[in-house]
């Protein structure tokens, strides 16, 4: 693992930790189910990481 990818991973982990609750809540407002909201939030973070 290069230092650049480590920095990206660390920064992304911090971003997710900071925003996960808000993203899950927004997803809940969209779908009305907490389990589905968790799946939506996780999918969104994975797609964000891969961009």
PDB file of C-alpha atoms in Angstrom:
ATOM      1  CA  UNK A   1       0.000   0.000   0.000  1.00  0.00           C
ATOM      2  CA  UNK A   2       1.479   3.327  -0.995  1.00  0.00           C
ATOM      3  CA  UNK A   3       1.400   6.344   1.241  1.00  0.00           C
ATOM      4  CA  UNK A   4      -1.041   8.064  -1.138  1.00  0.00           C
ATOM      5  CA  UNK A   5      -3.577   5.246  -0.950  1.00  0.00           C
ATOM      6  CA  UNK A   6      -3.163   5.105   2.829  1.00  0.00           C
ATOM      7  CA  UNK A   7      -3.938   8.823   3.008  1.00  0.00           C
ATOM      8  CA  UNK A   8      -7.009   8.311   0.797  1.00  0.00           C
ATOM      9  CA  UNK A   9      -8.228   5.441   2.992  1.00  0.00           C
ATOM     10  CA  UNK A  10      -7.673   7.377   6.203  1.00  0.00           C
ATOM     11  CA  UNK A  11      -9.399  10.455   4.840  1.00  0.00           C
ATOM     12  CA  UNK A  12     -12.330   8.447   3.555  1.00  0.00           C
ATOM     13  CA  UNK A  13     -12.689   6.588   6.857  1.00  0.00           C
ATOM     14  CA  UNK A  14     -12.819   9.914   8.668  1.00  0.00           C
ATOM     15  CA  UNK A  15     -15.399  11.220   6.175  1.00  0.00           C
ATOM     16  CA  UNK A  16     -17.623   8.157   6.665  1.00  0.00           C
ATOM     17  CA  UNK A  17     -17.326   8.331  10.450  1.00  0.00           C
ATOM     18  CA  UNK A  18     -18.332  11.993  10.361  1.00  0.00           C
ATOM     19  CA  UNK A  19     -21.245  11.675   7.914  1.00  0.00           C
ATOM     20  CA  UNK A  20     -22.629   8.143   8.325  1.00  0.00           C
ATOM     21  CA  UNK A  21     -25.440   9.037  10.720  1.00  0.00           C
ATOM     22  CA  UNK A  22     -26.662  11.916   8.568  1.00  0.00           C
ATOM     23  CA  UNK A  23     -26.532   9.803   5.386  1.00  0.00           C
ATOM     24  CA  UNK A  24     -28.432   6.943   7.065  1.00  0.00           C
ATOM     25  CA  UNK A  25     -31.083   9.355   8.324  1.00  0.00           C
ATOM     26  CA  UNK A  26     -31.503  10.921   4.886  1.00  0.00           C
ATOM     27  CA  UNK A  27     -31.794   7.444   3.364  1.00  0.00           C
ATOM     28  CA  UNK A  28     -34.417   6.599   5.983  1.00  0.00           C
ATOM     29  CA  UNK A  29     -36.419   9.669   5.032  1.00  0.00           C
ATOM     30  CA  UNK A  30     -36.317   8.496   1.428  1.00  0.00           C
ATOM     31  CA  UNK A  31     -37.331   4.876   1.978  1.00  0.00           C
ATOM     32  CA  UNK A  32     -38.974   4.695   5.431  1.00  0.00           C
ATOM     33  CA  UNK A  33     -37.112   1.562   6.560  1.00  0.00           C
ATOM     34  CA  UNK A  34     -33.998   1.584   8.760  1.00  0.00           C
ATOM     35  CA  UNK A  35     -32.578  -1.654   7.356  1.00  0.00           C
ATOM     36  CA  UNK A  36     -32.999  -0.464   3.784  1.00  0.00           C
ATOM     37  CA  UNK A  37     -31.549   2.906   4.768  1.00  0.00           C
ATOM     38  CA  UNK A  38     -28.419   1.212   6.114  1.00  0.00           C
ATOM     39  CA  UNK A  39     -28.031  -0.689   2.830  1.00  0.00           C
ATOM     40  CA  UNK A  40     -28.534   2.497   0.806  1.00  0.00           C
ATOM     41  CA  UNK A  41     -26.003   4.410   2.869  1.00  0.00           C
ATOM     42  CA  UNK A  42     -23.440   1.636   2.564  1.00  0.00           C
ATOM     43  CA  UNK A  43     -23.952   1.449  -1.198  1.00  0.00           C
ATOM     44  CA  UNK A  44     -23.572   5.216  -1.488  1.00  0.00           C
ATOM     45  CA  UNK A  45     -20.303   5.190   0.465  1.00  0.00           C
ATOM     46  CA  UNK A  46     -18.905   2.312  -1.594  1.00  0.00           C
ATOM     47  CA  UNK A  47     -19.741   4.102  -4.844  1.00  0.00           C
ATOM     48  CA  UNK A  48     -18.248   7.327  -3.513  1.00  0.00           C
ATOM     49  CA  UNK A  49     -15.047   5.537  -2.531  1.00  0.00           C
ATOM     50  CA  UNK A  50     -14.695   3.954  -5.961  1.00  0.00           C
ATOM     51  CA  UNK A  51     -14.960   7.286  -7.821  1.00  0.00           C
TER      52      UNK A  51
END
